CSV table of N, CA and C in Angstrom, one decimal:
chain,number,residue,atom,x,y,z
M,301,UNK,N,8.6,-3.6,-1.8
M,301,UNK,CA,7.1,-3.1,-1.5
M,301,UNK,C,7.1,-2.7,-3.1
M,302,UNK,N,7.6,-1.9,-3.7
M,302,UNK,CA,7.4,-1.1,-4.9
M,302,UNK,C,6.7,-1.9,-6.3
M,303,UNK,N,6.9,-3.2,-6.0
M,303,UNK,CA,6.7,-4.2,-7.3
M,303,UNK,C,6.1,-5.3,-6.7
M,304,UNK,N,4.7,-5.4,-6.8
M,304,UNK,CA,3.8,-6.6,-6.5
M,304,UNK,C,4.1,-7.8,-7.7
M,305,UNK,N,4.1,-8.9,-7.2
M,305,UNK,CA,4.0,-10.2,-8.1
M,305,UNK,C,2.8,-10.7,-8.4
M,306,UNK,N,2.5,-11.0,-9.6
M,306,UNK,CA,1.2,-11.6,-10.0
M,306,UNK,C,1.2,-13.1,-10.2
M,307,UNK,N,0.2,-13.8,-10.2
M,307,UNK,CA,0.1,-15.2,-10.3
M,307,UNK,C,0.3,-16.0,-9.0
M,308,UNK,N,-0.3,-15.5,-8.0
M,308,UNK,CA,-0.1,-16.1,-6.8
M,308,UNK,C,1.2,-16.0,-5.9
M,309,UNK,N,2.2,-15.3,-6.5
M,309,UNK,CA,3.5,-15.3,-5.9
M,309,UNK,C,3.8,-14.2,-5.0
M,310,UNK,N,2.6,-13.3,-4.8
M,310,UNK,CA,2.9,-12.1,-3.7
M,310,UNK,C,3.2,-12.7,-2.2
M,311,UNK,N,4.4,-12.5,-1.9
M,311,UNK,CA,4.9,-12.8,-0.3
M,311,UNK,C,4.4,-11.9,0.6
M,312,UNK,N,3.7,-10.8,0.5
M,312,UNK,CA,3.4,-10.1,1.4
M,312,UNK,C,1.9,-9.9,1.9
M,313,UNK,N,1.1,-10.7,1.0
M,313,UNK,CA,-0.2,-10.7,1.2
M,313,UNK,C,-0.6,-11.3,2.4
M,314,UNK,N,-0.2,-12.2,2.9
M,314,UNK,CA,-0.4,-12.9,4.3
M,314,UNK,C,0.6,-12.7,5.2
M,315,UNK,N,1.4,-11.7,5.3
M,315,UNK,CA,2.5,-11.3,5.9
M,315,UNK,C,2.2,-10.4,7.0
M,316,UNK,N,2.0,-10.7,8.4
M,316,UNK,CA,1.7,-10.0,9.4
M,316,UNK,C,2.5,-9.8,10.5
M,317,UNK,N,3.8,-9.8,10.3
M,317,UNK,CA,4.9,-9.9,11.3
M,317,UNK,C,5.0,-8.4,11.5
M,318,UNK,N,5.2,-7.9,12.8
M,318,UNK,CA,5.5,-6.5,13.1
M,318,UNK,C,6.7,-6.0,12.3
M,319,UNK,N,6.6,-4.5,11.7
M,319,UNK,CA,7.7,-3.9,11.3
M,319,UNK,C,6.9,-2.9,10.1
M,320,UNK,N,8.0,-2.5,9.3
M,320,UNK,CA,7.7,-1.5,8.4
M,320,UNK,C,7.8,-1.9,6.9
M,321,UNK,N,7.3,-1.5,6.1
M,321,UNK,CA,7.2,-1.8,4.6
M,321,UNK,C,7.6,-0.4,3.9
M,322,UNK,N,8.7,-0.6,3.2
M,322,UNK,CA,9.5,0.4,2.5
M,322,UNK,C,9.5,0.2,1.0
M,323,UNK,N,10.1,1.3,0.4
M,323,UNK,CA,9.9,1.1,-1.0
M,323,UNK,C,11.3,0.4,-1.4
M,324,UNK,N,11.0,-0.6,-2.2
M,324,UNK,CA,12.3,-1.4,-2.7
M,324,UNK,C,13.3,-0.5,-3.6
M,325,UNK,N,13.1,0.3,-3.8
M,325,UNK,CA,14.2,1.5,-4.6
M,325,UNK,C,14.9,2.2,-3.7
M,326,UNK,N,14.1,2.7,-2.6
M,326,UNK,CA,15.0,3.7,-1.8
M,326,UNK,C,15.2,3.7,-0.6
M,327,UNK,N,14.2,2.6,0.0
M,327,UNK,CA,13.9,2.3,1.3
M,327,UNK,C,13.1,3.4,2.2
M,328,UNK,N,12.3,4.2,1.5
M,328,UNK,CA,11.4,5.3,2.2
M,328,UNK,C,10.6,4.4,2.8
M,329,UNK,N,10.2,5.0,4.1
M,329,UNK,CA,9.1,4.2,4.8
M,329,UNK,C,7.8,4.4,4.3
M,330,UNK,N,6.9,3.5,4.2
M,330,UNK,CA,5.5,3.6,3.4
M,330,UNK,C,4.3,3.3,4.4
M,331,UNK,N,4.6,2.2,4.7
M,331,UNK,CA,3.5,1.7,5.7
M,331,UNK,C,3.9,1.0,7.0
M,332,UNK,N,3.1,0.9,8.0
M,332,UNK,CA,3.3,0.0,9.1
M,332,UNK,C,2.6,-1.1,9.3
M,333,UNK,N,3.1,-2.3,10.0
M,333,UNK,CA,2.3,-3.4,10.0
M,333,UNK,C,1.0,-3.3,10.7
M,334,UNK,N,1.0,-2.4,11.6
M,334,UNK,CA,0.0,-2.1,12.4
M,334,UNK,C,-1.4,-1.4,11.5
M,335,UNK,N,-1.1,-1.0,10.5
M,335,UNK,CA,-2.2,-0.8,9.5
M,335,UNK,C,-2.7,-1.5,8.5
M,336,UNK,N,-2.0,-2.8,8.4
M,336,UNK,CA,-2.3,-4.0,7.4
M,336,UNK,C,-3.3,-4.5,8.0
M,337,UNK,N,-4.3,-5.2,7.1
M,337,UNK,CA,-5.4,-5.9,7.5
M,337,UNK,C,-5.5,-7.0,6.4
M,338,UNK,N,-6.2,-8.1,6.5
M,338,UNK,CA,-6.6,-9.0,5.5
M,338,UNK,C,-7.6,-8.6,4.7
M,339,UNK,N,-7.3,-9.2,3.3
M,339,UNK,CA,-8.4,-8.7,2.3
M,339,UNK,C,-8.1,-9.6,1.2
M,340,UNK,N,-9.4,-9.6,0.4
M,340,UNK,CA,-9.6,-10.8,-0.6
M,340,UNK,C,-8.5,-10.4,-1.7
M,341,UNK,N,-8.0,-9.3,-2.1
M,341,UNK,CA,-7.1,-8.9,-3.1
M,341,UNK,C,-5.9,-9.5,-2.9
M,342,UNK,N,-5.2,-10.2,-4.1
M,342,UNK,CA,-4.0,-10.7,-4.2
M,342,UNK,C,-2.8,-9.8,-3.5
M,343,UNK,N,-2.8,-8.5,-3.2
M,343,UNK,CA,-2.1,-7.6,-2.7
M,343,UNK,C,-2.0,-7.7,-1.5
M,344,UNK,N,-1.1,-7.0,-0.7
M,344,UNK,CA,-1.2,-6.5,0.8
M,344,UNK,C,-2.2,-5.3,0.9
M,345,UNK,N,-2.6,-5.1,2.0
M,345,UNK,CA,-3.9,-4.0,2.1
M,345,UNK,C,-3.6,-3.2,3.4
M,346,UNK,N,-3.5,-1.9,3.2
M,346,UNK,CA,-3.2,-1.2,4.6
M,346,UNK,C,-4.4,-0.1,4.5
M,347,UNK,N,-4.5,0.3,5.8
M,347,UNK,CA,-5.4,1.3,6.1
M,347,UNK,C,-4.8,2.7,5.8
M,348,UNK,N,-3.8,3.0,6.1
M,348,UNK,CA,-3.2,4.2,6.1
M,348,UNK,C,-1.6,4.3,5.8
M,349,UNK,N,-1.1,5.3,5.2
M,349,UNK,CA,0.3,5.4,5.2
M,349,UNK,C,1.1,5.6,6.6
M,350,UNK,N,2.5,5.4,6.6
M,350,UNK,CA,3.1,5.5,7.8
M,350,UNK,C,3.1,7.1,8.1
M,351,UNK,N,3.5,7.9,7.0
M,351,UNK,CA,3.3,9.4,7.3
M,351,UNK,C,2.8,10.0,6.1
M,352,UNK,N,2.5,11.4,6.4
M,352,UNK,CA,2.0,12.1,5.4
M,352,UNK,C,2.8,12.1,3.9
M,353,UNK,N,4.2,12.2,4.2
M,353,UNK,CA,5.1,12.4,2.9
M,353,UNK,C,5.4,10.8,2.5
M,354,UNK,N,5.0,9.9,3.1
M,354,UNK,CA,5.3,8.6,2.7
M,354,UNK,C,4.8,8.1,1.1
M,355,UNK,N,3.8,8.8,0.7
M,355,UNK,CA,3.5,8.7,-0.8
M,355,UNK,C,3.1,10.0,-1.3
M,356,UNK,N,3.1,9.7,-2.7
M,356,UNK,CA,2.3,10.7,-3.4
M,356,UNK,C,1.2,10.3,-4.3
M,357,UNK,N,0.0,10.8,-4.2
M,357,UNK,CA,-1.2,10.4,-4.8
M,357,UNK,C,-1.7,11.3,-6.0
M,358,UNK,N,-2.1,10.8,-7.2
M,358,UNK,CA,-2.7,11.3,-8.1
M,358,UNK,C,-4.3,10.7,-8.4
M,359,UNK,N,-5.2,11.4,-8.7
M,359,UNK,CA,-6.4,10.9,-8.8
M,359,UNK,C,-6.6,10.4,-10.3
M,360,UNK,N,-6.8,9.1,-10.3
M,360,UNK,CA,-7.1,8.6,-11.7
M,360,UNK,C,-8.6,8.5,-11.9
M,361,UNK,N,-9.4,7.8,-11.0
M,361,UNK,CA,-10.9,8.0,-11.3
M,361,UNK,C,-11.5,8.5,-9.9
M,362,UNK,N,-12.8,8.8,-9.8
M,362,UNK,CA,-13.3,9.2,-8.7
M,362,UNK,C,-13.3,8.6,-7.5
M,363,UNK,N,-13.0,7.3,-7.6
M,363,UNK,CA,-12.8,6.1,-6.5
M,363,UNK,C,-11.5,5.6,-6.1
M,364,UNK,N,-10.5,6.2,-6.9
M,364,UNK,CA,-9.2,5.7,-6.6
M,364,UNK,C,-8.2,6.7,-7.3
M,365,UNK,N,-7.0,6.6,-6.3
M,365,UNK,CA,-5.9,7.5,-6.6
M,365,UNK,C,-4.8,6.7,-6.8
M,366,UNK,N,-3.9,6.9,-7.9
M,366,UNK,CA,-2.6,6.0,-8.4
M,366,UNK,C,-1.6,6.6,-7.0
M,367,UNK,N,-1.0,5.5,-6.5
M,367,UNK,CA,0.0,6.0,-5.4
M,367,UNK,C,1.3,5.5,-5.7
M,368,UNK,N,2.2,6.4,-5.3
M,368,UNK,CA,3.7,6.5,-5.8
M,368,UNK,C,4.6,6.6,-4.4
M,369,UNK,N,5.6,6.0,-4.4
M,369,UNK,CA,6.5,6.2,-3.3
M,369,UNK,C,6.8,7.9,-3.2
M,370,UNK,N,6.7,8.5,-1.8
M,370,UNK,CA,6.8,9.9,-1.8
M,370,UNK,C,8.1,10.5,-2.0
M,371,UNK,N,9.1,9.4,-1.9
M,371,UNK,CA,10.6,10.0,-2.4
M,371,UNK,C,11.1,9.5,-3.8
M,372,UNK,N,11.1,8.5,-4.0
M,372,UNK,CA,11.6,7.9,-5.4
M,372,UNK,C,10.4,7.9,-6.6
M,373,UNK,N,9.3,7.8,-6.4
M,373,UNK,CA,8.4,7.9,-7.3
M,373,UNK,C,7.9,6.3,-7.8
M,374,UNK,N,8.4,5.3,-7.1
M,374,UNK,CA,8.0,4.1,-7.6
M,374,UNK,C,6.5,3.8,-7.6
M,375,UNK,N,6.0,3.2,-8.6
M,375,UNK,CA,4.5,3.0,-8.5
M,375,UNK,C,4.1,1.8,-7.4
M,376,UNK,N,3.2,2.0,-6.3
M,376,UNK,CA,2.8,1.1,-5.4
M,376,UNK,C,1.5,0.7,-5.6
M,377,UNK,N,0.8,1.2,-6.7
M,377,UNK,CA,-0.9,0.6,-6.6
M,377,UNK,C,-1.6,1.9,-6.5
M,378,UNK,N,-2.5,1.5,-5.8
M,378,UNK,CA,-3.9,2.5,-5.7
M,378,UNK,C,-4.3,2.7,-4.3
M,379,UNK,N,-4.9,3.7,-4.0
M,379,UNK,CA,-5.6,4.2,-2.8
M,379,UNK,C,-7.2,3.9,-3.2
M,380,UNK,N,-7.9,3.1,-2.9
M,380,UNK,CA,-9.2,2.6,-3.4
M,380,UNK,C,-10.1,3.3,-2.2
M,381,UNK,N,-10.8,4.3,-2.6
M,381,UNK,CA,-11.6,5.0,-1.6
M,381,UNK,C,-13.1,4.2,-1.2
M,382,UNK,N,-13.4,4.0,0.1
M,382,UNK,CA,-14.7,3.4,0.6
M,382,UNK,C,-14.5,1.9,0.5
M,383,UNK,N,-13.4,1.3,0.3
M,383,UNK,CA,-12.8,0.0,0.0
M,383,UNK,C,-12.3,-0.7,1.4
M,384,UNK,N,-11.9,0.2,2.4
M,384,UNK,CA,-11.1,-0.4,3.8
M,384,UNK,C,-12.0,-1.1,4.7
M,385,UNK,N,-11.2,-1.3,5.7
M,385,UNK,CA,-12.0,-2.4,6.4
M,385,UNK,C,-13.2,-1.9,7.3
M,386,UNK,N,-13.0,-0.6,7.8
M,386,UNK,CA,-14.3,0.0,8.2
M,386,UNK,C,-15.0,0.8,7.2
M,387,UNK,N,-16.5,0.9,7.6
M,387,UNK,CA,-17.3,1.8,6.6
M,387,UNK,C,-16.6,3.0,6.5
M,388,UNK,N,-16.7,3.7,5.1
M,388,UNK,CA,-16.2,5.0,4.9
M,388,UNK,C,-14.7,5.1,4.9
M,389,UNK,N,-13.7,4.0,5.0
M,389,UNK,CA,-12.2,4.1,5.2
M,389,UNK,C,-11.7,3.8,3.7
M,390,UNK,N,-10.7,4.1,3.5
M,390,UNK,CA,-9.9,3.5,2.1
M,390,UNK,C,-8.8,2.6,2.5
M,391,UNK,N,-8.5,1.8,1.2
M,391,UNK,CA,-7.6,0.7,1.1
M,391,UNK,C,-6.4,1.0,0.3
M,392,UNK,N,-5.1,0.9,0.9
M,392,UNK,CA,-4.0,1.2,-0.1
M,392,UNK,C,-3.5,-0.2,-0.4
């Protein structure tokens, strides 16, 4: 999960089987498939993290946080504010 692929090779974008998404480096639980939703971005999209300590967030700009594995520190992408499936929600 911690390294997304570019160029149309991302295998988890359209993957909706039940389960957990974990850090590829340390297996720390990050997201549940229950919080995943379809999105036009080339990466998987989630409403929320599995637990409060699943990720560490650092503000990059006013509308986005850089997201890291809460245990290992691997880069996971961003939390984009007000870009979730419902009005006023975020997308990871």
